Amino acid sequence: MSGFERILARVNGDALRSYCSSAIEDELRNLQTSMQMCLDKAEQALAVQDAVAKLDVPLSRENAATCADIKRQFLTFSADLESFIKEQRKLQAEEPEDSLDARQKQSEKRNREHVTKLLGKIQYRITRKRSDAWIDKNFADVASVADLIGRGAPAGPDKTLRNELVLVLDHLISSVLLSPLTTQSTLRTMDEVLQKMAGVHGDIDEYIRSSSELLAKKRPSYALQSELVSNESNNIVYAADEPQVKRQRAGHTELSVKIEQTAAAVAAAEAAGGDVIYEVFVSDLPWGTTKEADVASYFGIAGPVVSVQMPTMPDGSTVGVAIVRFAALDGMTLAMRMDGYPFNGKNIRVAVHKSH
């Protein structure tokens, strides 16, 4: 039995309503393929018939029978298709409102699961970065996320999903800003991808606005990015390259000078055999909701994190600051470049810990 015949056999009210929507979509795709094949055959038969007529040569009995059979199948198919469409419209008109709501919720659930899966892929690439294509792949997935949430629930994504989305986008933006592969064009593309999510929810619109301002502010410093020397094995600029990166990218700005001075001081302490601790002080973190694991994951894009300390209130809520300890100097110096980067929708401040 063909896919079309199976559909017709099930078009009988309750049986069709219980039919899984994804299965119906599969059947309709099969139906479309069958219809196209039928149309192609009919066109071929008519073309042959026209050619024979122009030559004034009668069709053989076999060819005439073939053409007639194709026409008959086409007419039968068209009649069945018209009947199927009418029945579908009738069922839609009779469908209870609660059934429509159920289908809407099911669609929203599928979209949410897809978005969560894409966010997981983005986060995985950020932490792995095994190839130079990770930025473009993540941009493509963010565009897919924008499309999914754009046709999701009328009220936009729920709060939990918005938080997940913002956290992953913060990781992505920071990773892109830190990557030696990034150029001005990369930041423009990042902004364009973010703009695709505009209008789905007020919180996301506010996030897009602040992120766009940050990207626009950072863009001029990437004019000479193509001249930078990067380590291709893990896409991280090592401490030995850091002064050169700062001179080319930031032109000896106050931040770059501070980072160079800090790196030099720590390197001198290491050479002297002192007990060196690689820590940065992070402030302006979102109050109350930030977890140590989230902070460790976020700063993990700069280098291996040894520990995160976060002061808390008596009720256990955080107060917006953290001390992040790294395993090596290059992690600490790279983290200092994250001053002003977004974390959970808020721009944070990063400085060397006062113990240095």
mmCIF file of C-alpha atoms in Angstrom:
data_model
loop_
_atom_site.group_PDB
_atom_site.id
_atom_site.type_symbol
_atom_site.label_atom_id
_atom_site.label_comp_id
_atom_site.label_asym_id
_atom_site.label_seq_id
_atom_site.Cartn_x
_atom_site.Cartn_y
_atom_site.Cartn_z
ATOM 1 C CA MET A 1 0.000 0.000 0.000
ATOM 2 C CA SER A 2 1.399 3.407 -0.965
ATOM 3 C CA GLY A 3 1.882 6.243 1.501
ATOM 4 C CA PHE A 4 -1.024 8.112 -0.056
ATOM 5 C CA GLU A 5 -3.305 5.088 0.254
ATOM 6 C CA ARG A 6 -2.339 4.685 3.913
ATOM 7 C CA ILE A 7 -3.346 8.284 4.552
ATOM 8 C CA LEU A 8 -6.690 7.819 2.829
ATOM 9 C CA ALA A 9 -7.312 4.680 4.876
ATOM 10 C CA ARG A 10 -6.854 6.673 8.076
ATOM 11 C CA VAL A 11 -8.870 9.758 7.168
ATOM 12 C CA ASN A 12 -11.806 8.916 9.388
ATOM 13 C CA GLY A 13 -12.054 11.423 12.206
ATOM 14 C CA ASP A 14 -10.803 10.072 15.520
ATOM 15 C CA ALA A 15 -8.171 7.824 13.966
ATOM 16 C CA LEU A 16 -6.596 10.774 12.177
ATOM 17 C CA ARG A 17 -6.694 12.995 15.266
ATOM 18 C CA SER A 18 -4.662 10.442 17.166
ATOM 19 C CA TYR A 19 -2.161 10.244 14.356
ATOM 20 C CA CYS A 20 1.231 11.684 15.283
ATOM 21 C CA SER A 21 1.841 14.999 13.543
ATOM 22 C CA SER A 22 5.369 14.026 12.574
ATOM 23 C CA ALA A 23 4.068 10.846 10.925
ATOM 24 C CA ILE A 24 1.559 12.891 8.934
ATOM 25 C CA GLU A 25 4.365 15.141 7.756
ATOM 26 C CA ASP A 26 6.306 12.082 6.578
ATOM 27 C CA GLU A 27 3.263 10.792 4.725
ATOM 28 C CA LEU A 28 2.713 14.163 3.083
ATOM 29 C CA ARG A 29 6.321 14.247 1.923
ATOM 30 C CA ASN A 30 5.854 10.808 0.370
ATOM 31 C CA LEU A 31 2.645 12.051 -1.196
ATOM 32 C CA GLN A 32 4.442 15.043 -2.667
ATOM 33 C CA THR A 33 7.110 12.775 -4.158
ATOM 34 C CA SER A 34 4.484 10.474 -5.671
ATOM 35 C CA MET A 35 2.590 13.423 -7.089
ATOM 36 C CA GLN A 36 5.733 14.837 -8.682
ATOM 37 C CA MET A 37 6.550 11.472 -10.252
ATOM 38 C CA CYS A 38 3.020 11.258 -11.603
ATOM 39 C CA LEU A 39 3.222 14.752 -13.063
ATOM 40 C CA ASP A 40 6.580 13.988 -14.674
ATOM 41 C CA LYS A 41 5.191 10.852 -16.304
ATOM 42 C CA ALA A 42 2.117 12.697 -17.535
ATOM 43 C CA GLU A 43 4.265 15.458 -19.027
ATOM 44 C CA GLN A 44 6.470 12.907 -20.752
ATOM 45 C CA ALA A 45 3.455 11.107 -22.176
ATOM 46 C CA LEU A 46 1.930 14.345 -23.452
ATOM 47 C CA ALA A 47 5.257 15.392 -24.975
ATOM 48 C CA VAL A 48 5.499 12.089 -26.831
ATOM 49 C CA GLN A 49 1.903 12.382 -27.973
ATOM 50 C CA ASP A 50 2.475 15.930 -29.255
ATOM 51 C CA ALA A 51 5.648 14.892 -31.066
ATOM 52 C CA VAL A 52 3.890 11.987 -32.731
ATOM 53 C CA ALA A 53 0.969 14.229 -33.725
ATOM 54 C CA LYS A 54 3.340 16.708 -35.364
ATOM 55 C CA LEU A 55 4.937 13.897 -37.336
ATOM 56 C CA ASP A 56 1.478 12.723 -38.355
ATOM 57 C CA VAL A 57 2.411 9.192 -37.312
ATOM 58 C CA PRO A 58 -0.155 7.213 -35.324
ATOM 59 C CA LEU A 59 0.835 5.799 -31.936
ATOM 60 C CA SER A 60 1.348 2.098 -31.721
ATOM 61 C CA ARG A 61 -1.251 0.176 -29.790
ATOM 62 C CA GLU A 62 1.194 -0.360 -26.914
ATOM 63 C CA ASN A 63 2.207 3.317 -26.684
ATOM 64 C CA ALA A 64 -1.379 4.493 -26.939
ATOM 65 C CA ALA A 65 -2.341 2.164 -24.097
ATOM 66 C CA THR A 66 0.571 3.446 -21.986
ATOM 67 C CA CYS A 67 -0.432 7.086 -22.495
ATOM 68 C CA ALA A 68 -4.044 6.311 -21.691
ATOM 69 C CA ASP A 69 -3.037 4.450 -18.526
ATOM 70 C CA ILE A 70 -0.856 7.325 -17.339
ATOM 71 C CA LYS A 71 -3.661 9.819 -17.932
ATOM 72 C CA ARG A 72 -6.117 7.614 -16.078
ATOM 73 C CA GLN A 73 -3.770 7.271 -13.086
ATOM 74 C CA PHE A 74 -3.170 11.000 -13.056
ATOM 75 C CA LEU A 75 -6.890 11.797 -13.057
ATOM 76 C CA THR A 76 -7.515 9.254 -10.287
ATOM 77 C CA PHE A 77 -4.646 10.651 -8.270
ATOM 78 C CA SER A 78 -5.927 14.221 -8.682
ATOM 79 C CA ALA A 79 -9.415 13.203 -7.568
ATOM 80 C CA ASP A 80 -8.058 11.368 -4.510
ATOM 81 C CA LEU A 81 -5.861 14.313 -3.603
ATOM 82 C CA GLU A 82 -8.754 16.754 -3.846
ATOM 83 C CA SER A 83 -10.864 14.472 -1.648
ATOM 84 C CA PHE A 84 -8.053 14.228 0.894
ATOM 85 C CA ILE A 85 -7.630 18.014 1.051
ATOM 86 C CA LYS A 86 -11.368 18.550 1.544
ATOM 87 C CA GLU A 87 -11.435 15.997 4.356
ATOM 88 C CA GLN A 88 -8.462 17.634 6.041
ATOM 89 C CA ARG A 89 -10.122 21.043 5.936
ATOM 90 C CA LYS A 90 -13.278 19.553 7.370
ATOM 91 C CA LEU A 91 -11.352 17.923 10.219
ATOM 92 C CA GLN A 92 -9.523 21.160 10.983
ATOM 93 C CA ALA A 93 -12.821 23.018 11.155
ATOM 94 C CA GLU A 94 -14.222 20.404 13.555
ATOM 95 C CA GLU A 95 -11.081 20.093 15.674
ATOM 96 C CA PRO A 96 -11.682 21.144 19.313
ATOM 97 C CA GLU A 97 -9.828 24.182 20.602
ATOM 98 C CA ASP A 98 -8.115 22.172 23.328
ATOM 99 C CA SER A 99 -6.674 19.892 20.637
ATOM 100 C CA LEU A 100 -5.217 22.918 18.884
ATOM 101 C CA ASP A 101 -3.688 24.049 22.176
ATOM 102 C CA ALA A 102 -2.181 20.604 22.688
ATOM 103 C CA ARG A 103 -0.608 20.684 19.247
ATOM 104 C CA GLN A 104 0.758 24.164 19.928
ATOM 105 C CA LYS A 105 2.302 23.005 23.201
ATOM 106 C CA GLN A 106 3.768 19.952 21.527
ATOM 107 C CA SER A 107 5.324 22.140 18.845
ATOM 108 C CA GLU A 108 6.734 24.502 21.482
ATOM 109 C CA LYS A 109 8.189 21.535 23.358
ATOM 110 C CA ARG A 110 9.917 20.235 20.234
ATOM 111 C CA ASN A 111 11.323 23.690 19.497
ATOM 112 C CA ARG A 112 12.610 24.023 23.046
ATOM 113 C CA GLU A 113 14.304 20.626 22.916
ATOM 114 C CA HIS A 114 15.923 21.563 19.618
ATOM 115 C CA VAL A 115 17.120 24.900 21.005
ATOM 116 C CA THR A 116 18.572 23.196 24.091
ATOM 117 C CA LYS A 117 20.400 20.712 21.870
ATOM 118 C CA LEU A 118 21.857 23.498 19.729
ATOM 119 C CA LEU A 119 22.966 25.453 22.803
ATOM 120 C CA GLY A 120 24.726 22.329 24.043
ATOM 121 C CA LYS A 121 26.568 21.996 20.729
ATOM 122 C CA ILE A 122 27.640 25.642 20.887
ATOM 123 C CA GLN A 123 28.924 25.262 24.441
ATOM 124 C CA TYR A 124 30.778 22.075 23.515
ATOM 125 C CA ARG A 125 32.587 23.771 20.635
ATOM 126 C CA ILE A 126 33.544 26.716 22.845
ATOM 127 C CA THR A 127 35.277 24.420 25.321
ATOM 128 C CA ARG A 128 36.866 22.160 22.686
ATOM 129 C CA LYS A 129 37.728 24.403 19.716
ATOM 130 C CA ARG A 130 39.453 21.622 17.805
ATOM 131 C CA SER A 131 39.345 23.383 14.427
ATOM 132 C CA ASP A 132 39.260 26.850 12.910
ATOM 133 C CA ALA A 133 35.632 26.372 11.837
ATOM 134 C CA TRP A 134 34.166 26.536 15.355
ATOM 135 C CA ILE A 135 33.178 30.204 15.079
ATOM 136 C CA ASP A 136 31.263 29.819 11.803
ATOM 137 C CA LYS A 137 29.569 26.628 13.008
ATOM 138 C CA ASN A 138 28.434 28.348 16.187
ATOM 139 C CA PHE A 139 27.149 31.351 14.246
ATOM 140 C CA ALA A 140 25.103 28.996 12.069
ATOM 141 C CA ASP A 141 23.649 27.294 15.155
ATOM 142 C CA VAL A 142 22.814 30.647 16.773
ATOM 143 C CA ALA A 143 20.957 31.585 13.578
ATOM 144 C CA SER A 144 19.019 28.309 13.861
ATOM 145 C CA VAL A 145 18.212 29.087 17.502
ATOM 146 C CA ALA A 146 16.949 32.520 16.463
ATOM 147 C CA ASP A 147 14.664 30.921 13.890
ATOM 148 C CA LEU A 148 13.304 28.385 16.387
ATOM 149 C CA ILE A 149 12.556 30.831 19.184
ATOM 150 C CA GLY A 150 11.108 33.243 16.637
ATOM 151 C CA ARG A 151 8.383 30.739 15.721
ATOM 152 C CA GLY A 152 7.957 29.334 19.219
ATOM 153 C CA ALA A 153 5.514 30.380 21.920
ATOM 154 C CA PRO A 154 3.684 33.688 21.282
ATOM 155 C CA ALA A 155 5.016 35.050 24.586
ATOM 156 C CA GLY A 156 8.570 34.116 23.628
ATOM 157 C CA PRO A 157 10.902 31.622 25.324
ATOM 158 C CA ASP A 158 10.309 30.960 29.024
ATOM 159 C CA LYS A 159 12.603 32.376 31.700
ATOM 160 C CA THR A 160 14.637 29.193 32.111
ATOM 161 C CA LEU A 161 15.348 28.976 28.404
ATOM 162 C CA ARG A 162 16.159 32.695 28.246
ATOM 163 C CA ASN A 163 18.720 32.243 31.013
ATOM 164 C CA GLU A 164 20.268 29.254 29.228
ATOM 165 C CA LEU A 165 20.384 31.206 25.986
ATOM 166 C CA VAL A 166 21.985 34.294 27.516
ATOM 167 C CA LEU A 167 24.598 32.253 29.389
ATOM 168 C CA VAL A 168 25.679 30.366 26.263
ATOM 169 C CA LEU A 169 25.702 33.534 24.154
ATOM 170 C CA ASP A 170 27.872 35.227 26.779
ATOM 171 C CA HIS A 171 30.335 32.344 26.542
ATOM 172 C CA LEU A 172 30.291 32.579 22.758
ATOM 173 C CA ILE A 173 30.796 36.354 22.645
ATOM 174 C CA SER A 174 33.672 36.171 25.123
ATOM 175 C CA SER A 175 35.288 33.272 23.254
ATOM 176 C CA VAL A 176 35.028 35.150 19.975
ATOM 177 C CA LEU A 177 36.505 38.308 21.494
ATOM 178 C CA LEU A 178 39.413 36.313 22.931
ATOM 179 C CA SER A 179 40.069 34.233 19.828
ATOM 180 C CA PRO A 180 43.092 35.149 17.682
ATOM 181 C CA LEU A 181 40.959 34.169 14.672
ATOM 182 C CA THR A 182 38.546 37.047 15.232
ATOM 183 C CA THR A 183 38.445 40.044 12.895
ATOM 184 C CA GLN A 184 36.223 43.097 12.570
ATOM 185 C CA SER A 185 34.143 41.145 10.064
ATOM 186 C CA THR A 186 33.672 38.356 12.617
ATOM 187 C CA LEU A 187 32.264 40.800 15.157
ATOM 188 C CA ARG A 188 29.918 42.304 12.566
ATOM 189 C CA THR A 189 28.646 38.823 11.729
ATOM 190 C CA MET A 190 28.182 38.086 15.433
ATOM 191 C CA ASP A 191 26.077 41.225 15.780
ATOM 192 C CA GLU A 192 23.989 40.355 12.709
ATOM 193 C CA VAL A 193 23.291 36.887 14.112
ATOM 194 C CA LEU A 194 22.189 38.371 17.442
ATOM 195 C CA GLN A 195 19.863 40.817 15.690
ATOM 196 C CA LYS A 196 17.931 37.880 14.224
ATOM 197 C CA MET A 197 16.553 37.231 17.719
ATOM 198 C CA ALA A 198 15.177 40.741 18.102
ATOM 199 C CA GLY A 199 11.491 41.026 18.903
ATOM 200 C CA VAL A 200 10.870 37.628 20.515
ATOM 201 C CA HIS A 201 11.087 38.897 24.105
ATOM 202 C CA GLY A 202 11.913 42.130 25.918
ATOM 203 C CA ASP A 203 14.706 40.547 27.972
ATOM 204 C CA ILE A 204 16.409 39.259 24.841
ATOM 205 C CA ASP A 205 16.019 42.629 23.124
ATOM 206 C CA GLU A 206 17.780 44.282 26.061
ATOM 207 C CA TYR A 207 20.524 41.672 25.905
ATOM 208 C CA ILE A 208 20.983 42.228 22.169
ATOM 209 C CA ARG A 209 21.228 45.978 22.704
ATOM 210 C CA SER A 210 23.950 45.726 25.364
ATOM 211 C CA SER A 211 25.858 43.049 23.433
ATOM 212 C CA SER A 212 25.747 45.092 20.235
ATOM 213 C CA GLU A 213 27.163 48.082 22.089
ATOM 214 C CA LEU A 214 29.998 45.933 23.424
ATOM 215 C CA LEU A 215 30.794 44.460 19.997
ATOM 216 C CA ALA A 216 30.761 47.916 18.405
ATOM 217 C CA LYS A 217 33.089 49.203 21.123
ATOM 218 C CA LYS A 218 35.530 46.320 20.680
ATOM 219 C CA ARG A 219 35.471 46.230 16.874
ATOM 220 C CA PRO A 220 38.081 48.954 16.122
ATOM 221 C CA SER A 221 40.737 47.127 18.152
ATOM 222 C CA TYR A 222 40.584 44.155 15.748
ATOM 223 C CA ALA A 223 41.736 46.099 12.686
ATOM 224 C CA LEU A 224 45.171 44.448 12.707
ATOM 225 C CA GLN A 225 43.971 41.041 13.824
ATOM 226 C CA SER A 226 45.201 39.329 10.663
ATOM 227 C CA GLU A 227 48.784 40.123 11.702
ATOM 228 C CA LEU A 228 48.554 38.369 15.050
ATOM 229 C CA VAL A 229 50.482 35.198 15.742
ATOM 230 C CA SER A 230 48.293 32.458 17.203
ATOM 231 C CA ASN A 231 48.793 28.958 18.468
ATOM 232 C CA GLU A 232 46.692 26.820 16.111
ATOM 233 C CA SER A 233 46.527 23.793 18.372
ATOM 234 C CA ASN A 234 44.102 25.336 20.862
ATOM 235 C CA ASN A 235 43.352 28.822 19.501
ATOM 236 C CA ILE A 236 44.755 30.542 22.624
ATOM 237 C CA VAL A 237 47.460 33.212 22.552
ATOM 238 C CA TYR A 238 50.154 32.253 25.022
ATOM 239 C CA ALA A 239 51.775 34.548 27.548
ATOM 240 C CA ALA A 240 54.885 34.924 25.391
ATOM 241 C CA ASP A 241 52.709 36.399 22.636
ATOM 242 C CA GLU A 242 50.612 38.545 24.973
ATOM 243 C CA PRO A 243 52.632 41.815 24.802
ATOM 244 C CA GLN A 244 52.640 41.688 20.991
ATOM 245 C CA VAL A 245 48.896 41.047 20.959
ATOM 246 C CA LYS A 246 48.283 44.024 23.192
ATOM 247 C CA ARG A 247 50.460 46.391 21.146
ATOM 248 C CA GLN A 248 48.773 45.476 17.877
ATOM 249 C CA ARG A 249 45.226 45.122 19.096
ATOM 250 C CA ALA A 250 44.961 47.850 21.710
ATOM 251 C CA GLY A 251 47.846 50.174 20.918
ATOM 252 C CA HIS A 252 49.262 50.255 24.450
ATOM 253 C CA THR A 253 45.974 51.108 26.113
ATOM 254 C CA GLU A 254 45.869 51.403 29.866
ATOM 255 C CA LEU A 255 44.509 47.863 30.163
ATOM 256 C CA SER A 256 47.185 46.346 27.937
ATOM 257 C CA VAL A 257 49.940 48.109 29.865
ATOM 258 C CA LYS A 258 48.479 46.895 33.152
ATOM 259 C CA ILE A 259 48.329 43.329 31.875
ATOM 260 C CA GLU A 260 51.910 43.466 30.637
ATOM 261 C CA GLN A 261 53.095 44.879 33.953
ATOM 262 C CA THR A 262 51.194 42.225 35.898
ATOM 263 C CA ALA A 263 52.530 39.438 33.706
ATOM 264 C CA ALA A 264 56.071 40.769 34.100
ATOM 265 C CA ALA A 265 55.724 41.017 37.882
ATOM 266 C CA VAL A 266 54.359 37.497 38.198
ATOM 267 C CA ALA A 267 57.022 36.133 35.856
ATOM 268 C CA ALA A 268 59.697 37.805 37.985
ATOM 269 C CA ALA A 269 58.220 36.266 41.132
ATOM 270 C CA GLU A 270 58.256 32.875 39.435
ATOM 271 C CA ALA A 271 61.893 33.320 38.458
ATOM 272 C CA ALA A 272 62.754 34.244 42.039
ATOM 273 C CA GLY A 273 61.233 31.006 43.241
ATOM 274 C CA GLY A 274 58.381 32.677 45.116
ATOM 275 C CA ASP A 275 54.973 31.194 45.842
ATOM 276 C CA VAL A 276 52.979 32.581 42.920
ATOM 277 C CA ILE A 277 49.180 32.519 42.758
ATOM 278 C CA TYR A 278 47.403 33.328 39.508
ATOM 279 C CA GLU A 279 44.164 35.013 40.562
ATOM 280 C CA VAL A 280 41.797 37.650 39.228
ATOM 281 C CA PHE A 281 39.122 39.565 41.094
ATOM 282 C CA VAL A 282 35.748 39.630 39.339
ATOM 283 C CA SER A 283 33.048 42.143 40.244
ATOM 284 C CA ASP A 284 29.644 43.248 38.941
ATOM 285 C CA LEU A 285 28.453 39.655 38.679
ATOM 286 C CA PRO A 286 24.655 39.245 38.819
ATOM 287 C CA TRP A 287 23.630 39.178 42.461
ATOM 288 C CA GLY A 288 22.062 36.164 44.087
ATOM 289 C CA THR A 289 21.862 33.783 41.134
ATOM 290 C CA THR A 290 25.457 33.181 40.080
ATOM 291 C CA LYS A 291 26.951 29.753 40.794
ATOM 292 C CA GLU A 292 30.638 28.970 41.226
ATOM 293 C CA ALA A 293 30.398 26.291 38.537
ATOM 294 C CA ASP A 294 29.036 28.853 36.059
ATOM 295 C CA VAL A 295 31.894 31.252 36.817
ATOM 296 C CA ALA A 296 34.478 28.473 36.487
ATOM 297 C CA SER A 297 32.985 27.374 33.170
ATOM 298 C CA TYR A 298 32.915 30.934 31.863
ATOM 299 C CA PHE A 299 36.539 31.730 32.718
ATOM 300 C CA GLY A 300 37.585 28.301 31.517
ATOM 301 C CA ILE A 301 37.773 29.786 28.021
ATOM 302 C CA ALA A 302 40.820 31.757 29.214
ATOM 303 C CA GLY A 303 42.602 28.788 30.774
ATOM 304 C CA PRO A 304 42.289 25.957 33.322
ATOM 305 C CA VAL A 305 40.562 27.196 36.493
ATOM 306 C CA VAL A 306 41.805 25.817 39.814
ATOM 307 C CA SER A 307 39.148 27.309 42.080
ATOM 308 C CA VAL A 308 36.451 29.959 42.432
ATOM 309 C CA GLN A 309 35.657 31.736 45.692
ATOM 310 C CA MET A 310 32.418 33.683 46.009
ATOM 311 C CA PRO A 311 31.395 35.531 49.190
ATOM 312 C CA THR A 312 27.777 34.911 50.155
ATOM 313 C CA MET A 313 25.080 36.468 52.303
ATOM 314 C CA PRO A 314 23.700 34.654 55.384
ATOM 315 C CA ASP A 315 20.906 33.274 53.207
ATOM 316 C CA GLY A 316 23.462 31.770 50.826
ATOM 317 C CA SER A 317 22.975 34.247 47.975
ATOM 318 C CA THR A 318 26.050 35.678 46.274
ATOM 319 C CA VAL A 319 27.059 39.340 46.422
ATOM 320 C CA GLY A 320 28.323 39.851 42.888
ATOM 321 C CA VAL A 321 32.065 39.249 43.298
ATOM 322 C CA ALA A 322 34.413 36.290 42.883
ATOM 323 C CA ILE A 323 38.086 35.378 43.077
ATOM 324 C CA VAL A 324 39.109 33.066 40.258
ATOM 325 C CA ARG A 325 42.376 31.152 40.513
ATOM 326 C CA PHE A 326 44.063 29.811 37.378
ATOM 327 C CA ALA A 327 46.591 27.051 36.927
ATOM 328 C CA ALA A 328 49.011 29.196 34.928
ATOM 329 C CA LEU A 329 49.988 32.760 34.098
ATOM 330 C CA ASP A 330 48.562 32.723 30.575
ATOM 331 C CA GLY A 331 45.100 31.911 31.946
ATOM 332 C CA MET A 332 45.234 34.850 34.349
ATOM 333 C CA THR A 333 46.487 37.349 31.761
ATOM 334 C CA LEU A 334 43.903 36.236 29.215
ATOM 335 C CA ALA A 335 41.168 36.526 31.858
ATOM 336 C CA MET A 336 42.187 40.131 32.518
ATOM 337 C CA ARG A 337 41.304 40.890 28.907
ATOM 338 C CA MET A 338 37.745 39.834 29.729
ATOM 339 C CA ASP A 339 37.169 43.075 31.628
ATOM 340 C CA GLY A 340 33.865 44.472 30.358
ATOM 341 C CA TYR A 341 32.769 41.190 28.779
ATOM 342 C CA PRO A 342 29.182 39.958 29.270
ATOM 343 C CA PHE A 343 28.307 37.361 31.884
ATOM 344 C CA ASN A 344 24.695 36.271 32.243
ATOM 345 C CA GLY A 345 23.587 39.421 30.451
ATOM 346 C CA LYS A 346 25.682 41.831 32.535
ATOM 347 C CA ASN A 347 29.082 43.349 31.778
ATOM 348 C CA ILE A 348 31.584 42.335 34.445
ATOM 349 C CA ARG A 349 34.786 43.880 35.767
ATOM 350 C CA VAL A 350 37.985 41.826 35.909
ATOM 351 C CA ALA A 351 41.239 42.869 37.568
ATOM 352 C CA VAL A 352 44.257 41.171 39.034
ATOM 353 C CA HIS A 353 43.653 40.113 42.630
ATOM 354 C CA LYS A 354 45.193 42.546 45.122
ATOM 355 C CA SER A 355 47.517 39.849 46.480
ATOM 356 C CA HIS A 356 49.581 40.558 43.349
#
